[in-house]
Amino acid sequence: MNYTLTPMNALGIGAEIRGLDTTMPVSDEVRRQLNADFAKYHVLALRDQKLSADQFLASCGLFGEIMEHHRKNSATPENPRVYEIRNIETSPGKYFISGASFHTDHSNDPVPPKATALHAISLPSYGGDTQFVDMHQAYDDLPETMKQRLGKLKAVHVYQSKYSPRKLRVVDAQTIQHTPPPAIHPLVRTHPENGRKFLYINPVRIESILGMPDEESQALIAELMAHATQLKYEYRHKWLHGDMVIWDDRSVLHKANGDYDMKELRRMYRLMIRGVVHADETPTTADASLQRLPTGVV
Ligand code: OGA
Ligand code: MN
């Protein structure tokens, strides 16, 4: 079985895949092609999939091994290994939207994920797009002096930075147990599959940059974010029923939008794919005492 790929735009970020039924056996050749396309386009939208939780789990296997989520209180009732996100009413009339500012998933892990995949189960009638920005292109366009400066810098990523622009959901005891120690990552990393450099920044998790006062590191992160989130780097995904969308957590930052009618349900199955680091990088943990978890009433 083969498929057709159509780039979403001229930017080189995002492509639509049609004609692939991920519930059917996929040959090694097609699987290799799919992963090559993924390394090139960073976001793939596989159209017309109608997957049960079990089928979604199997389909994600096309891209690698499943990575355990840190949050244990988000499993879908259909399958404890599959997670779900939805607009949650936390108190009457107040809703929690996960991921509503640009970030990359689980960068607090010393070996962060390769990818995250969502499968639309229920979509609002308008809004709820997901935005993606290309961190390879954003890096390539930086002035040479900035590239040299960033090339020497490493950041400490904790579960929730004290400088995070938004609060994450409170974690339960089981989640705390499964959360790895905080991580140290270079600000500029090399993609293990496509070999390109990319900016690895995440305002939700970066607590500090090693050897730099916080005021200066926060100013640098803000400057890089302003650069990297320009429209010219963005692909904005409008969800269609049946979409399975997978994005590369190294190549892009992403952002959810809570701009729809909260009386309508937006519900997605969610899984991550285990990552590897480039041969030139060594997974590094930061001191456990630096960890910050949002605790309190779950
Ligand atoms: C996520 C996420 C974006 C969205 O699942 O990690 O950020 O649009 N989702 O729901
Ligand atoms: Mn996310």
mmCIF file of C-alpha atoms and ligand atoms in Angstrom:
data_model
loop_
_atom_site.group_PDB
_atom_site.id
_atom_site.type_symbol
_atom_site.label_atom_id
_atom_site.label_comp_id
_atom_site.label_asym_id
_atom_site.label_seq_id
_atom_site.Cartn_x
_atom_site.Cartn_y
_atom_site.Cartn_z
ATOM 1 C CA MET A 1 0.000 0.000 0.000
ATOM 2 C CA ASN A 2 1.305 3.446 -0.846
ATOM 3 C CA TYR A 3 0.133 6.940 0.058
ATOM 4 C CA THR A 4 0.062 10.421 -1.393
ATOM 5 C CA LEU A 5 1.789 13.314 0.371
ATOM 6 C CA THR A 6 0.889 16.957 -0.164
ATOM 7 C CA PRO A 7 2.922 19.690 1.545
ATOM 8 C CA MET A 8 0.628 22.033 3.520
ATOM 9 C CA ASN A 9 2.477 25.175 2.363
ATOM 10 C CA ALA A 10 5.674 26.414 0.749
ATOM 11 C CA LEU A 11 7.465 26.741 4.112
ATOM 12 C CA GLY A 12 8.456 23.076 4.297
ATOM 13 C CA ILE A 13 6.628 22.441 7.592
ATOM 14 C CA GLY A 14 3.548 20.225 7.588
ATOM 15 C CA ALA A 15 2.307 17.692 5.047
ATOM 16 C CA GLU A 16 -0.955 15.871 4.512
ATOM 17 C CA ILE A 17 -0.999 12.115 3.957
ATOM 18 C CA ARG A 18 -3.912 10.426 2.229
ATOM 19 C CA GLY A 19 -4.534 6.863 1.213
ATOM 20 C CA LEU A 20 -2.813 5.216 4.176
ATOM 21 C CA ASP A 21 -4.926 2.973 6.398
ATOM 22 C CA THR A 22 -2.765 2.637 9.519
ATOM 23 C CA THR A 23 -4.911 -0.250 10.806
ATOM 24 C CA MET A 24 -3.645 -2.430 7.937
ATOM 25 C CA PRO A 25 -0.177 -4.008 7.812
ATOM 26 C CA VAL A 26 2.389 -1.492 6.521
ATOM 27 C CA SER A 27 5.509 -2.734 4.684
ATOM 28 C CA ASP A 28 9.009 -1.847 5.925
ATOM 29 C CA GLU A 29 9.483 0.233 2.795
ATOM 30 C CA VAL A 30 6.380 2.358 3.436
ATOM 31 C CA ARG A 31 7.301 2.692 7.103
ATOM 32 C CA ARG A 32 10.790 3.937 6.138
ATOM 33 C CA GLN A 33 9.293 6.392 3.648
ATOM 34 C CA LEU A 34 6.839 7.660 6.255
ATOM 35 C CA ASN A 35 9.634 8.286 8.770
ATOM 36 C CA ALA A 36 11.764 9.983 6.095
ATOM 37 C CA ASP A 37 8.823 12.262 5.248
ATOM 38 C CA PHE A 38 8.337 12.937 8.938
ATOM 39 C CA ALA A 39 12.002 13.956 9.385
ATOM 40 C CA LYS A 40 11.583 16.322 6.425
ATOM 41 C CA TYR A 41 8.175 17.923 7.126
ATOM 42 C CA HIS A 42 8.108 17.689 10.989
ATOM 43 C CA VAL A 43 4.292 17.593 11.142
ATOM 44 C CA LEU A 44 2.245 14.947 9.337
ATOM 45 C CA ALA A 45 -1.544 14.910 9.182
ATOM 46 C CA LEU A 46 -2.755 11.410 8.357
ATOM 47 C CA ARG A 47 -6.285 11.962 7.098
ATOM 48 C CA ASP A 48 -9.345 9.723 7.406
ATOM 49 C CA GLN A 49 -8.196 7.478 10.230
ATOM 50 C CA LYS A 50 -11.007 6.249 12.493
ATOM 51 C CA LEU A 51 -9.036 4.625 15.255
ATOM 52 C CA SER A 52 -10.000 2.977 18.507
ATOM 53 C CA ALA A 53 -7.581 3.616 21.380
ATOM 54 C CA ASP A 54 -5.955 0.220 20.729
ATOM 55 C CA GLN A 55 -5.608 0.965 17.008
ATOM 56 C CA PHE A 56 -4.135 4.395 17.738
ATOM 57 C CA LEU A 57 -1.539 2.752 19.980
ATOM 58 C CA ALA A 58 -0.623 0.326 17.178
ATOM 59 C CA SER A 59 -0.557 3.117 14.537
ATOM 60 C CA CYS A 60 1.843 5.214 16.604
ATOM 61 C CA GLY A 61 4.166 2.206 16.552
ATOM 62 C CA LEU A 62 4.897 3.077 12.892
ATOM 63 C CA PHE A 63 7.030 5.944 14.206
ATOM 64 C CA GLY A 64 8.863 4.166 17.018
ATOM 65 C CA GLU A 65 8.413 2.934 20.554
ATOM 66 C CA ILE A 66 5.760 4.432 22.806
ATOM 67 C CA MET A 67 7.088 6.731 25.539
ATOM 68 C CA GLU A 68 5.353 6.651 28.908
ATOM 69 C CA HIS A 69 3.606 9.857 29.877
ATOM 70 C CA HIS A 70 4.699 11.482 33.100
ATOM 71 C CA ARG A 71 1.145 12.471 33.997
ATOM 72 C CA LYS A 72 -0.663 9.416 35.265
ATOM 73 C CA ASN A 73 -4.051 11.018 35.824
ATOM 74 C CA SER A 74 -4.834 11.561 32.120
ATOM 75 C CA ALA A 75 -5.327 8.006 30.857
ATOM 76 C CA THR A 76 -8.348 7.444 28.619
ATOM 77 C CA PRO A 77 -10.980 5.036 29.997
ATOM 78 C CA GLU A 78 -10.664 3.058 26.737
ATOM 79 C CA ASN A 79 -7.042 1.993 27.322
ATOM 80 C CA PRO A 80 -4.792 2.893 30.282
ATOM 81 C CA ARG A 81 -1.728 3.182 28.002
ATOM 82 C CA VAL A 82 -3.393 5.843 25.842
ATOM 83 C CA TYR A 83 -3.858 9.345 27.163
ATOM 84 C CA GLU A 84 -6.494 11.869 26.319
ATOM 85 C CA ILE A 85 -6.759 15.619 26.322
ATOM 86 C CA ARG A 86 -10.002 17.493 26.481
ATOM 87 C CA ASN A 87 -11.319 20.878 27.518
ATOM 88 C CA ILE A 88 -11.847 20.230 31.205
ATOM 89 C CA GLU A 89 -14.222 22.252 33.368
ATOM 90 C CA THR A 90 -12.149 22.706 36.514
ATOM 91 C CA SER A 91 -14.762 24.767 38.355
ATOM 92 C CA PRO A 92 -18.166 26.019 37.150
ATOM 93 C CA GLY A 93 -17.569 27.962 33.907
ATOM 94 C CA LYS A 94 -13.736 27.696 34.126
ATOM 95 C CA TYR A 95 -11.865 25.484 31.685
ATOM 96 C CA PHE A 96 -8.352 24.092 31.572
ATOM 97 C CA ILE A 97 -6.779 23.867 28.101
ATOM 98 C CA SER A 98 -3.543 21.911 27.994
ATOM 99 C CA GLY A 99 -0.688 23.357 25.961
ATOM 100 C CA ALA A 100 -2.091 26.863 25.395
ATOM 101 C CA SER A 101 1.293 28.581 24.860
ATOM 102 C CA PHE A 102 4.224 27.569 22.631
ATOM 103 C CA HIS A 103 6.214 24.674 24.087
ATOM 104 C CA THR A 104 7.726 21.301 23.307
ATOM 105 C CA ASP A 105 6.548 18.228 25.202
ATOM 106 C CA HIS A 106 8.385 16.730 28.184
ATOM 107 C CA SER A 107 11.649 18.643 27.667
ATOM 108 C CA ASN A 108 12.195 18.122 31.412
ATOM 109 C CA ASP A 109 13.097 14.528 30.518
ATOM 110 C CA PRO A 110 16.848 13.859 30.007
ATOM 111 C CA VAL A 111 15.814 11.937 26.867
ATOM 112 C CA PRO A 112 12.831 13.900 25.569
ATOM 113 C CA PRO A 113 10.310 12.437 23.123
ATOM 114 C CA LYS A 114 10.819 12.148 19.380
ATOM 115 C CA ALA A 115 7.214 12.997 18.713
ATOM 116 C CA THR A 116 3.689 13.467 19.998
ATOM 117 C CA ALA A 117 0.606 12.199 18.190
ATOM 118 C CA LEU A 118 -3.032 13.189 18.614
ATOM 119 C CA HIS A 119 -6.093 11.560 17.121
ATOM 120 C CA ALA A 120 -9.254 13.634 16.969
ATOM 121 C CA ILE A 121 -12.172 11.873 18.663
ATOM 122 C CA SER A 122 -14.453 14.881 19.085
ATOM 123 C CA LEU A 123 -13.908 18.325 17.557
ATOM 124 C CA PRO A 124 -15.588 21.670 18.216
ATOM 125 C CA SER A 125 -17.480 23.180 15.260
ATOM 126 C CA TYR A 126 -14.942 26.000 14.970
ATOM 127 C CA GLY A 127 -11.524 26.895 16.440
ATOM 128 C CA GLY A 128 -9.190 24.640 18.421
ATOM 129 C CA ASP A 129 -6.405 24.750 15.799
ATOM 130 C CA THR A 130 -2.892 23.658 16.746
ATOM 131 C CA GLN A 131 -0.030 25.988 15.770
ATOM 132 C CA PHE A 132 3.478 24.748 14.954
ATOM 133 C CA VAL A 133 6.662 26.752 14.409
ATOM 134 C CA ASP A 134 9.801 25.472 12.669
ATOM 135 C CA MET A 135 12.799 25.520 14.986
ATOM 136 C CA HIS A 136 15.281 24.480 12.270
ATOM 137 C CA GLN A 137 14.441 27.454 10.088
ATOM 138 C CA ALA A 138 14.303 29.784 13.103
ATOM 139 C CA TYR A 139 17.829 28.653 14.017
ATOM 140 C CA ASP A 140 19.177 28.864 10.446
ATOM 141 C CA ASP A 141 18.005 32.487 10.166
ATOM 142 C CA LEU A 142 19.781 33.714 13.333
ATOM 143 C CA PRO A 143 22.789 36.006 12.914
ATOM 144 C CA GLU A 144 26.139 34.202 13.053
ATOM 145 C CA THR A 145 27.116 35.957 16.310
ATOM 146 C CA MET A 146 23.949 34.711 18.010
ATOM 147 C CA LYS A 147 24.549 31.165 16.724
ATOM 148 C CA GLN A 148 28.049 31.250 18.236
ATOM 149 C CA ARG A 149 26.750 32.557 21.552
ATOM 150 C CA LEU A 150 23.940 29.986 21.770
ATOM 151 C CA GLY A 151 26.251 27.148 20.747
ATOM 152 C CA LYS A 152 27.932 27.298 24.149
ATOM 153 C CA LEU A 153 24.780 27.487 26.291
ATOM 154 C CA LYS A 154 22.814 24.844 28.169
ATOM 155 C CA ALA A 155 19.495 25.160 29.963
ATOM 156 C CA VAL A 156 17.986 23.448 33.008
ATOM 157 C CA HIS A 157 14.485 22.121 32.192
ATOM 158 C CA VAL A 158 12.255 21.321 35.201
ATOM 159 C CA TYR A 159 8.651 20.036 35.243
ATOM 160 C CA GLN A 160 7.231 23.552 35.586
ATOM 161 C CA SER A 161 9.555 26.550 35.535
ATOM 162 C CA LYS A 162 8.908 29.285 38.061
ATOM 163 C CA TYR A 163 8.922 31.537 34.956
ATOM 164 C CA SER A 164 6.367 29.473 33.011
ATOM 165 C CA PRO A 165 3.829 31.709 31.234
ATOM 166 C CA ARG A 166 1.064 29.307 32.287
ATOM 167 C CA LYS A 167 0.321 26.885 35.091
ATOM 168 C CA LEU A 168 0.297 23.164 34.380
ATOM 169 C CA ARG A 169 -2.268 20.855 35.930
ATOM 170 C CA VAL A 170 -1.543 19.774 39.456
ATOM 171 C CA VAL A 171 0.133 16.358 39.575
ATOM 172 C CA ASP A 172 -0.885 13.406 41.743
ATOM 173 C CA ALA A 173 1.391 11.159 43.849
ATOM 174 C CA GLN A 174 1.713 8.548 41.093
ATOM 175 C CA THR A 175 2.805 11.195 38.585
ATOM 176 C CA ILE A 176 5.441 12.513 40.982
ATOM 177 C CA GLN A 177 6.786 8.973 41.257
ATOM 178 C CA HIS A 178 7.066 8.638 37.457
ATOM 179 C CA THR A 179 8.599 12.050 36.769
ATOM 180 C CA PRO A 180 12.307 11.809 35.952
ATOM 181 C CA PRO A 181 14.824 14.188 37.531
ATOM 182 C CA PRO A 182 15.148 17.561 35.763
ATOM 183 C CA ALA A 183 17.308 17.695 32.639
ATOM 184 C CA ILE A 184 20.069 19.807 31.137
ATOM 185 C CA HIS A 185 19.859 20.343 27.369
ATOM 186 C CA PRO A 186 21.909 22.464 24.955
ATOM 187 C CA LEU A 187 19.978 25.453 23.565
ATOM 188 C CA VAL A 188 21.054 24.317 20.101
ATOM 189 C CA ARG A 189 20.691 20.624 19.395
ATOM 190 C CA THR A 190 21.264 18.460 16.328
ATOM 191 C CA HIS A 191 18.381 16.387 15.028
ATOM 192 C CA PRO A 192 19.326 12.697 15.168
ATOM 193 C CA GLU A 193 17.457 11.846 11.945
ATOM 194 C CA ASN A 194 17.716 14.813 9.572
ATOM 195 C CA GLY A 195 21.083 16.086 10.879
ATOM 196 C CA ARG A 196 19.879 19.717 11.009
ATOM 197 C CA LYS A 197 20.443 22.010 13.963
ATOM 198 C CA PHE A 198 17.439 23.370 15.861
ATOM 199 C CA LEU A 199 16.673 25.739 18.705
ATOM 200 C CA TYR A 200 15.581 23.788 21.771
ATOM 201 C CA ILE A 201 13.710 26.246 23.944
ATOM 202 C CA ASN A 202 10.666 25.867 26.147
ATOM 203 C CA PRO A 203 9.486 28.760 28.360
ATOM 204 C CA VAL A 204 7.219 26.415 30.335
ATOM 205 C CA ARG A 205 10.132 24.287 31.551
ATOM 206 C CA ILE A 206 13.383 26.282 31.326
ATOM 207 C CA GLU A 207 14.268 27.343 34.840
ATOM 208 C CA SER A 208 17.736 28.717 34.102
ATOM 209 C CA ILE A 209 20.653 28.810 31.692
ATOM 210 C CA LEU A 210 23.845 27.469 33.245
ATOM 211 C CA GLY A 211 26.256 30.219 34.299
ATOM 212 C CA MET A 212 23.828 33.066 33.580
ATOM 213 C CA PRO A 213 21.767 35.245 35.947
ATOM 214 C CA ASP A 214 18.027 34.509 35.625
ATOM 215 C CA GLU A 215 17.227 38.024 34.455
ATOM 216 C CA GLU A 216 19.584 37.625 31.513
ATOM 217 C CA SER A 217 18.467 34.080 30.680
ATOM 218 C CA GLN A 218 14.792 35.064 30.755
ATOM 219 C CA ALA A 219 15.511 38.019 28.448
ATOM 220 C CA LEU A 220 17.384 35.719 26.044
ATOM 221 C CA ILE A 221 14.562 33.138 26.008
ATOM 222 C CA ALA A 222 12.013 35.920 25.390
ATOM 223 C CA GLU A 223 14.103 37.275 22.503
ATOM 224 C CA LEU A 224 14.461 33.818 20.943
ATOM 225 C CA MET A 225 10.744 33.097 21.368
ATOM 226 C CA ALA A 226 9.791 36.398 19.705
ATOM 227 C CA HIS A 227 12.029 35.452 16.777
ATOM 228 C CA ALA A 228 10.976 31.797 16.513
ATOM 229 C CA THR A 229 7.212 32.322 16.736
ATOM 230 C CA GLN A 230 6.966 34.686 13.773
ATOM 231 C CA LEU A 231 4.224 33.796 11.274
ATOM 232 C CA LYS A 232 6.814 33.024 8.600
ATOM 233 C CA TYR A 233 7.816 29.925 10.602
ATOM 234 C CA GLU A 234 4.284 28.767 11.340
ATOM 235 C CA TYR A 235 2.015 26.014 10.115
ATOM 236 C CA ARG A 236 -1.442 26.226 11.675
ATOM 237 C CA HIS A 237 -3.331 22.962 11.654
ATOM 238 C CA LYS A 238 -7.097 23.043 11.215
ATOM 239 C CA TRP A 239 -8.389 19.739 12.457
ATOM 240 C CA LEU A 240 -10.609 17.495 10.345
ATOM 241 C CA HIS A 241 -12.587 14.553 11.697
ATOM 242 C CA GLY A 242 -10.439 11.431 11.453
ATOM 243 C CA ASP A 243 -7.097 13.282 11.610
ATOM 244 C CA MET A 244 -4.128 11.640 13.238
ATOM 245 C CA VAL A 245 -1.502 14.355 13.549
ATOM 246 C CA ILE A 246 2.055 13.614 14.606
ATOM 247 C CA TRP A 247 4.692 16.291 15.225
ATOM 248 C CA ASP A 248 8.422 16.193 15.873
ATOM 249 C CA ASP A 249 9.145 17.535 19.359
ATOM 250 C CA ARG A 250 12.682 18.506 18.334
ATOM 251 C CA SER A 251 11.856 20.285 15.067
ATOM 252 C CA VAL A 252 8.812 22.291 16.130
ATOM 253 C CA LEU A 253 7.243 24.071 19.068
ATOM 254 C CA HIS A 254 3.469 23.766 19.284
ATOM 255 C CA LYS A 255 0.528 25.510 20.896
ATOM 256 C CA ALA A 256 -3.134 24.671 21.567
ATOM 257 C CA ASN A 257 -5.931 27.225 21.214
ATOM 258 C CA GLY A 258 -8.882 27.439 23.574
ATOM 259 C CA ASP A 259 -10.804 29.739 21.215
ATOM 260 C CA TYR A 260 -13.888 27.571 20.706
ATOM 261 C CA ASP A 261 -17.221 27.208 22.447
ATOM 262 C CA MET A 262 -16.392 25.424 25.702
ATOM 263 C CA LYS A 263 -19.814 23.761 25.681
ATOM 264 C CA GLU A 264 -18.471 21.748 22.748
ATOM 265 C CA LEU A 265 -16.142 18.846 23.477
ATOM 266 C CA ARG A 266 -12.644 18.755 21.985
ATOM 267 C CA ARG A 267 -11.253 15.364 22.802
ATOM 268 C CA MET A 268 -8.098 13.719 21.478
ATOM 269 C CA TYR A 269 -6.250 10.498 22.098
ATOM 270 C CA ARG A 270 -2.614 11.311 22.781
ATOM 271 C CA LEU A 271 0.633 9.347 22.711
ATOM 272 C CA MET A 272 4.327 10.164 22.569
ATOM 273 C CA ILE A 273 7.148 8.355 20.787
ATOM 274 C CA ARG A 274 10.396 7.692 22.614
ATOM 275 C CA GLY A 275 13.298 9.878 21.529
ATOM 276 C CA VAL A 276 17.016 9.359 21.138
ATOM 277 C CA VAL A 277 19.656 12.049 21.391
ATOM 278 C CA HIS A 278 22.171 12.769 18.629
ATOM 279 C CA ALA A 279 25.478 10.870 18.892
ATOM 280 C CA ASP A 280 27.214 14.131 19.891
ATOM 281 C CA GLU A 281 24.917 14.660 22.897
ATOM 282 C CA THR A 282 24.910 12.957 26.284
ATOM 283 C CA PRO A 283 21.649 12.791 28.261
ATOM 284 C CA THR A 284 22.257 14.851 31.405
ATOM 285 C CA THR A 285 20.165 15.134 34.547
ATOM 286 C CA ALA A 286 20.177 18.234 36.731
ATOM 287 C CA ASP A 287 20.251 18.079 40.518
ATOM 288 C CA ALA A 288 16.946 16.586 41.745
ATOM 289 C CA SER A 289 16.568 19.431 44.261
ATOM 290 C CA LEU A 290 15.981 21.816 41.317
ATOM 291 C CA GLN A 291 12.759 20.004 40.350
ATOM 292 C CA ARG A 292 9.493 21.984 40.485
ATOM 293 C CA LEU A 293 6.178 20.179 40.364
ATOM 294 C CA PRO A 294 2.747 21.793 40.537
ATOM 295 C CA THR A 295 1.373 20.107 43.660
ATOM 296 C CA GLY A 296 -1.746 20.818 45.715
ATOM 297 C CA VAL A 297 -5.302 19.663 45.182
ATOM 298 C CA VAL A 298 -5.450 17.416 42.075
HETATM 299 C C1 OGA B 1 -0.240 18.276 23.545
HETATM 300 C C2 OGA B 1 -0.636 19.621 23.065
HETATM 301 C C3 OGA B 1 -2.052 20.765 21.450
HETATM 302 C C4 OGA B 1 -3.491 20.787 21.090
HETATM 303 O O1 OGA B 1 -1.054 17.347 23.452
HETATM 304 O O2 OGA B 1 0.922 18.127 23.987
HETATM 305 O O3 OGA B 1 0.059 20.569 23.327
HETATM 306 O O4 OGA B 1 -3.832 21.529 20.137
HETATM 307 N N1 OGA B 1 -1.754 19.689 22.316
HETATM 308 O O5 OGA B 1 -4.297 20.130 21.751
HETATM 309 MN MN MN B 2 2.078 19.810 24.115
#
